[in-house]
XYZ file of C-alpha atoms in Angstrom:
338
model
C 0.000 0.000 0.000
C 1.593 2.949 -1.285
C 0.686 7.189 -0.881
C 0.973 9.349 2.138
C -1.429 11.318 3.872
C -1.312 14.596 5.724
C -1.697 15.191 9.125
C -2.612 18.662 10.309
C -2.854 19.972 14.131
C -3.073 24.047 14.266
C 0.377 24.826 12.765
C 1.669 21.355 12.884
C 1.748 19.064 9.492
C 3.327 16.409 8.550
C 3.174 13.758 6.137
C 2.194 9.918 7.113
C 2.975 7.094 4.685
C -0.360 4.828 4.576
C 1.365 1.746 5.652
C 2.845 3.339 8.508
C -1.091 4.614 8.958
C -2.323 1.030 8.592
C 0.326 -0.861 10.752
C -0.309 1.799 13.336
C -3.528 0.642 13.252
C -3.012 -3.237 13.091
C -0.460 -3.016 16.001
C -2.940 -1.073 18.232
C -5.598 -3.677 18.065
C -2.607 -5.822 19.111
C -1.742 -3.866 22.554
C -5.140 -3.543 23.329
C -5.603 -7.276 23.001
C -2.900 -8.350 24.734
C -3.594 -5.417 27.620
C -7.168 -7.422 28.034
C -5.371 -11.027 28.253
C -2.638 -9.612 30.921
C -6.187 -8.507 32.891
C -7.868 -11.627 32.734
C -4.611 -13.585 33.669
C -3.710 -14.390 37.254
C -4.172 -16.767 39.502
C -7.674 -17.087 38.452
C -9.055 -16.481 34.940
C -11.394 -13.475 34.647
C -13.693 -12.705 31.840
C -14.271 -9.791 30.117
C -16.893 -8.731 31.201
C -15.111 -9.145 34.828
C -12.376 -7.244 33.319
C -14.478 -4.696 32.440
C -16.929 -4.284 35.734
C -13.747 -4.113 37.400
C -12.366 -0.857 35.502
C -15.573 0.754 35.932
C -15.793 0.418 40.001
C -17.771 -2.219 40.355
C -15.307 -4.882 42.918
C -12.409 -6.379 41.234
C -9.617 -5.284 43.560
C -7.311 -7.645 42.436
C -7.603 -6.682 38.381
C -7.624 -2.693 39.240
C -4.499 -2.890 41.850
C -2.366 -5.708 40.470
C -3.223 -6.595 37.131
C -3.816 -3.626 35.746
C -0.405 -1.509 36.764
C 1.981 -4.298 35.613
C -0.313 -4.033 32.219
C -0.040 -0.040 31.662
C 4.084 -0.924 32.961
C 4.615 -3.199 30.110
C 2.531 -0.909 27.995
C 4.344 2.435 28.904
C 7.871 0.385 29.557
C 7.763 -1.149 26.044
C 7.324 2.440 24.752
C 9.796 3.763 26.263
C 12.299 0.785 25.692
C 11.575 0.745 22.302
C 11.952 4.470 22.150
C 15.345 4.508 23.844
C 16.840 1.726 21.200
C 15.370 3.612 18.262
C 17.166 7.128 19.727
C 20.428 5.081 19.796
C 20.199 3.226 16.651
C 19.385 6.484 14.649
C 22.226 8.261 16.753
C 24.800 5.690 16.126
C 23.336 4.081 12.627
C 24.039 0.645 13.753
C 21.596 -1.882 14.521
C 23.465 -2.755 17.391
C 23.214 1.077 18.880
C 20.834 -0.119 21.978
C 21.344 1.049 25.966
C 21.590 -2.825 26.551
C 24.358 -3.345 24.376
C 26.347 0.110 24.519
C 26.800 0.091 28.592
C 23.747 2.125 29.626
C 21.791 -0.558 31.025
C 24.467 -1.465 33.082
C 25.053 1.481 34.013
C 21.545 2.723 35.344
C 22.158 -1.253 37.502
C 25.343 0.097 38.862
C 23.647 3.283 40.264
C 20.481 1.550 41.363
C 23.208 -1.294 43.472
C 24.797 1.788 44.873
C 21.090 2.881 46.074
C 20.434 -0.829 46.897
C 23.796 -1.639 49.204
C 25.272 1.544 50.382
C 22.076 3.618 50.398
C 18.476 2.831 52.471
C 17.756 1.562 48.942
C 14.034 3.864 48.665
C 12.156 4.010 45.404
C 13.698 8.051 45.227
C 17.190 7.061 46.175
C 16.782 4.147 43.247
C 15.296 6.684 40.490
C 17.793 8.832 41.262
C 20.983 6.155 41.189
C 19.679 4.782 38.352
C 19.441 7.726 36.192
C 22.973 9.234 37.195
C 24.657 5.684 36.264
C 23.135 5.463 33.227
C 23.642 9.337 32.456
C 27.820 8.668 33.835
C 27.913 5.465 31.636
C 26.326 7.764 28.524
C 28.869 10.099 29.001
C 32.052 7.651 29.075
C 30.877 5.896 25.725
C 30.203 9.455 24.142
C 33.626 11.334 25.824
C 35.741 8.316 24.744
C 34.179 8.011 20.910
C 34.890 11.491 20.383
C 38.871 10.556 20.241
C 39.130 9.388 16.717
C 36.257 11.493 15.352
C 32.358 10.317 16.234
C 31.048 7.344 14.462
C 28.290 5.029 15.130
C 30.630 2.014 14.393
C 33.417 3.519 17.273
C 30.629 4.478 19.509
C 29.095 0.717 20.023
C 32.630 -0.890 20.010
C 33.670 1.419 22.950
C 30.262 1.400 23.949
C 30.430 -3.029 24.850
C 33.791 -2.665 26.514
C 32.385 -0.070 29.052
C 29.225 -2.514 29.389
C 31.667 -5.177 30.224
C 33.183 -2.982 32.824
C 30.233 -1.881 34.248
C 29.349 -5.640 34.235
C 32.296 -6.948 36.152
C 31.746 -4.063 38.632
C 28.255 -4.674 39.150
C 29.314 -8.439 39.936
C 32.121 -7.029 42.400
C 29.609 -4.826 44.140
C 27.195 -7.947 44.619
C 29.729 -10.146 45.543
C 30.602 -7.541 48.354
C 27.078 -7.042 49.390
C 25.505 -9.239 52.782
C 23.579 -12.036 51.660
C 20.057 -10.651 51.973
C 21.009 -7.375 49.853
C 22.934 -9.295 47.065
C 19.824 -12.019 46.758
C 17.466 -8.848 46.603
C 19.818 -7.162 44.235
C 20.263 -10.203 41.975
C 16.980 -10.887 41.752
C 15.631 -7.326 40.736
C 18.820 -7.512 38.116
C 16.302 -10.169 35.811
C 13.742 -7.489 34.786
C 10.759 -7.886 36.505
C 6.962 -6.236 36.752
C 6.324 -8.868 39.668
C 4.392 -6.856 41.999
C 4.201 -2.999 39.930
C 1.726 -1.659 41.868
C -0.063 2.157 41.393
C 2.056 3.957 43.574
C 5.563 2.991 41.783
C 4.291 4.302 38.027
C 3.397 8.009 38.945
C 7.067 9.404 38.400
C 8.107 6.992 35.937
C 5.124 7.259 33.609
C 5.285 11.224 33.924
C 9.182 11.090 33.059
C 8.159 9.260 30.044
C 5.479 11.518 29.419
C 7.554 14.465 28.882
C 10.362 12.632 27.179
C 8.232 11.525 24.569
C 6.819 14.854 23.981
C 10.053 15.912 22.870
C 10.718 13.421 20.579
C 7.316 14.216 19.234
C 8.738 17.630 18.127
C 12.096 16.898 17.376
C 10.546 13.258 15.393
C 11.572 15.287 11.970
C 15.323 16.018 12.945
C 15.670 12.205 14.725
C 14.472 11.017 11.212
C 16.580 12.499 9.266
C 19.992 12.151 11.158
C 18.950 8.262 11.368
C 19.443 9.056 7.355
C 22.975 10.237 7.416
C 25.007 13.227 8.336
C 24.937 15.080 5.708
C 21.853 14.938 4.758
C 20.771 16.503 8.195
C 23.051 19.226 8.169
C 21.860 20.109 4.580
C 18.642 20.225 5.969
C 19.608 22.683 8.523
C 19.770 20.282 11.646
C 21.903 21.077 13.940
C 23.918 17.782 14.293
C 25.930 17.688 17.604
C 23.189 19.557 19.595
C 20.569 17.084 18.829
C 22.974 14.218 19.263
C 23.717 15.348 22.572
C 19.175 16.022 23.306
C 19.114 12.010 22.068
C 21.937 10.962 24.140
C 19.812 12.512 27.465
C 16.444 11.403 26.307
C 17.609 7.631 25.619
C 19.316 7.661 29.108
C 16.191 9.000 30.502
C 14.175 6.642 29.247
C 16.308 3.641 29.512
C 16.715 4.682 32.871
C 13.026 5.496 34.311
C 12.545 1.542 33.325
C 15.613 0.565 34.981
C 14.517 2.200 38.105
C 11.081 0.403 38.466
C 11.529 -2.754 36.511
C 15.327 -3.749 36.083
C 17.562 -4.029 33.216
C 14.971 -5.478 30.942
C 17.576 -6.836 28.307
C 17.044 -6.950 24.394
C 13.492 -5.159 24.194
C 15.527 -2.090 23.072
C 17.977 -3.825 20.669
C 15.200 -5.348 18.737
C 12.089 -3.175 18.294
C 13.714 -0.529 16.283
C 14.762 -3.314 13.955
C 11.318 -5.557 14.022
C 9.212 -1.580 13.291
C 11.658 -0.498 10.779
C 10.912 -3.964 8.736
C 6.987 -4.147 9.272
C 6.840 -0.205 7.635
C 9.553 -0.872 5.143
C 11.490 2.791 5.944
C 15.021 3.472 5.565
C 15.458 4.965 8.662
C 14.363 3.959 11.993
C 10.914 5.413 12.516
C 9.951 6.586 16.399
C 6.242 4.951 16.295
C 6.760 1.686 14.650
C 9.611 1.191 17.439
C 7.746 2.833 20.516
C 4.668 0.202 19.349
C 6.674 -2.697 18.647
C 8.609 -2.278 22.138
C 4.693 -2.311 23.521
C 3.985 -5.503 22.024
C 6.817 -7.394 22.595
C 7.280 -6.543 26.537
C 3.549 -6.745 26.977
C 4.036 -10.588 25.327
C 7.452 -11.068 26.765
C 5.205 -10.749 30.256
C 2.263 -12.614 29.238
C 5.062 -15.891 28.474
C 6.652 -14.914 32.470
C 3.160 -15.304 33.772
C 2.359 -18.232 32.178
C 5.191 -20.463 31.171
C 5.398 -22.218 35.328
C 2.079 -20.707 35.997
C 1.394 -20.072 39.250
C 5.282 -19.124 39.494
C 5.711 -15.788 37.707
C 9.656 -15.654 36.371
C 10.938 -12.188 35.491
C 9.945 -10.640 32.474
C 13.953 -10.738 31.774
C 14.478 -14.016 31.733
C 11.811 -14.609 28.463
C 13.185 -11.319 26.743
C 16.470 -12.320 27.244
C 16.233 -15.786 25.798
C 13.846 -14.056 22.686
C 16.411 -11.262 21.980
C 19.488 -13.854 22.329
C 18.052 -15.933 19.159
C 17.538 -12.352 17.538
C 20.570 -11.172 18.089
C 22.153 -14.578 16.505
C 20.164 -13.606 13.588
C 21.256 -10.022 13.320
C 24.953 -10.805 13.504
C 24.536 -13.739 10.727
C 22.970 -11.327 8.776
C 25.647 -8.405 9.431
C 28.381 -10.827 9.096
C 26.820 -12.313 5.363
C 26.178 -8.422 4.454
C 29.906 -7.511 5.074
């Protein structure tokens, strides 16, 4: 399906390409369903129309206070994840620019272990951690790629050996920790929306909220600097400023998950890459990724909930094992291309 179609709000317009329009569409319906299966899920099945008495008042304390946070989490989460990995990829032109690959990840863990083992460990004192380790980690990768000149292919090789530093650290910081503090701490390291209630989402969602507003006006210059260089300076972006906005929104976001959920591993690496192929764009386009990063933590969850139902693993553990067979895939395919 081919053609574009304008969009117009007040001074605002931009032009929509039809597929994008329909997939959009097709990958809504998708969320929504998979929204309504995470509320019927549990411990007991619900119906929909249980579901649905439930969001309107009528009883159903379990659905509205349990069931339906860790939903909007992996809703909002998956947004934001897949977000994050589309800022990086279009920053770095590499489809193996993603927080969880380039150090920021672990980076946001090593604050939050600070928080957890030297610190009372409080959901403020975690936020906080997590976003300065993830912002100090961003800064490392970007301070050491400038050496030889900025390029997406320096800044992901420089960006995995800080992630493997960061990585042995966190380990060393565990390993130090008393026994209660490094179970807790190894155990929130999986990625988990076991018990997301109400009152952890208010900051986090708002973060994301304004984050994503930004990228909403800045969508046109992210698009065309995922397109090369020069074509966004020709087109009067200015290139190190906005690399520098991405760098801050991508640690923001990766790091708002981090602080409630974990390092939820892979989600990032592979939505970008999944959207970009379902609307068939050179670049990496924002919404495909933000909804594709929706669908597959939303699913990724769904499979934790169910796979030793009534154990729930950590939504980590399934995206790590799905992302490890894609990232097998992508470097076959990199390796064949070059």
């Amino acid at each position: 399906m081919t053609g574009a179609v304008v969009v117009r709000a007040g001074r605002f317009t931009a032009r929509v390409e039809r597929r994008v329009l329909v997939l959009t569409g097709c990958v809504v319906v998708l969320i929504l369903g998979l929204g309504l299966l995470g509320l019927c899920s549990g411990a007991s099945w619900a119906s929909p129309a249980k579901v649905l008495s439930a969001l309107t008042g009528n009883g159903g304390v379990v659905i509205r206070e349990w069931r339906a946070p860790r939903v909007a989490a992996g809703l909002v989460f998956g947004v934001a994840l897949g977000l994050a990995g589309a800022v990086f990829q279009n920053l770095t032109r590499n489809p193996m620019g993603s927080p969880d690959v380039i150090g920021l990840d672990a980076g946001a863990y090593t604050g939050a272990l600070i928080a957890i083992t030297v610190l009372a460990g409080t959901p403020g004192q975690l936020a906080l951690s997590s976003v300065l380790g993830g912002a100090v980690a961003a800064a490392a990768v970007y301070l050491l790629s400038l050496g030889g000149g900025l390029s997406g292919l320096r800044l992901v090789v420089i960006g995995i050996a800080v992630n493997a530093v960061l990585t042995a650290l966190n380990s060393w910081i565990v390993l130090r920790a008393e026994l209660e503090v490094a179970i807790a701490a190894v155990g929130w390291s999986a990625g988990s929306l076991n018990g997301v209630g109400w009152a952890d989402l208010g900051i986090p969602f708002s973060v994301v909220v304004v984050l994503l507003g930004w990228l909403a006006v800045r969508s046109r210059d992210v698009g065309q600097a995922g397109l090369g260089p020069e074509l966004a300076v020709t087109t009067g972006v200015r290139l190190e400023r906005l690399r520098l906005e991405l760098v801050v929104v991508g640690v923001g976001l990766t790091s708002t998950v981090t602080a409630v959920a974990g390092p939820v591993a892979f989600i990032a690496l592979a939505a970008p890459q999944i959207g970009r192929r379902l609307a068939r764009s050179p670049g990496i386009p924002l919404l495909p990724a933000a909804l594709t990063g929706a669908v597959l933590l939303q699913g990724a969850d769904l499979v934790a909930q169910m796979l030793l139902a009534p154990v729930s693993l950590p939504v980590g553990v399934v995206s790590t094992a799905i992302g490890g067979c894609y990232l097998i895939w992508l470097l076959t395919k990199e390796v064949r291309r070059s």
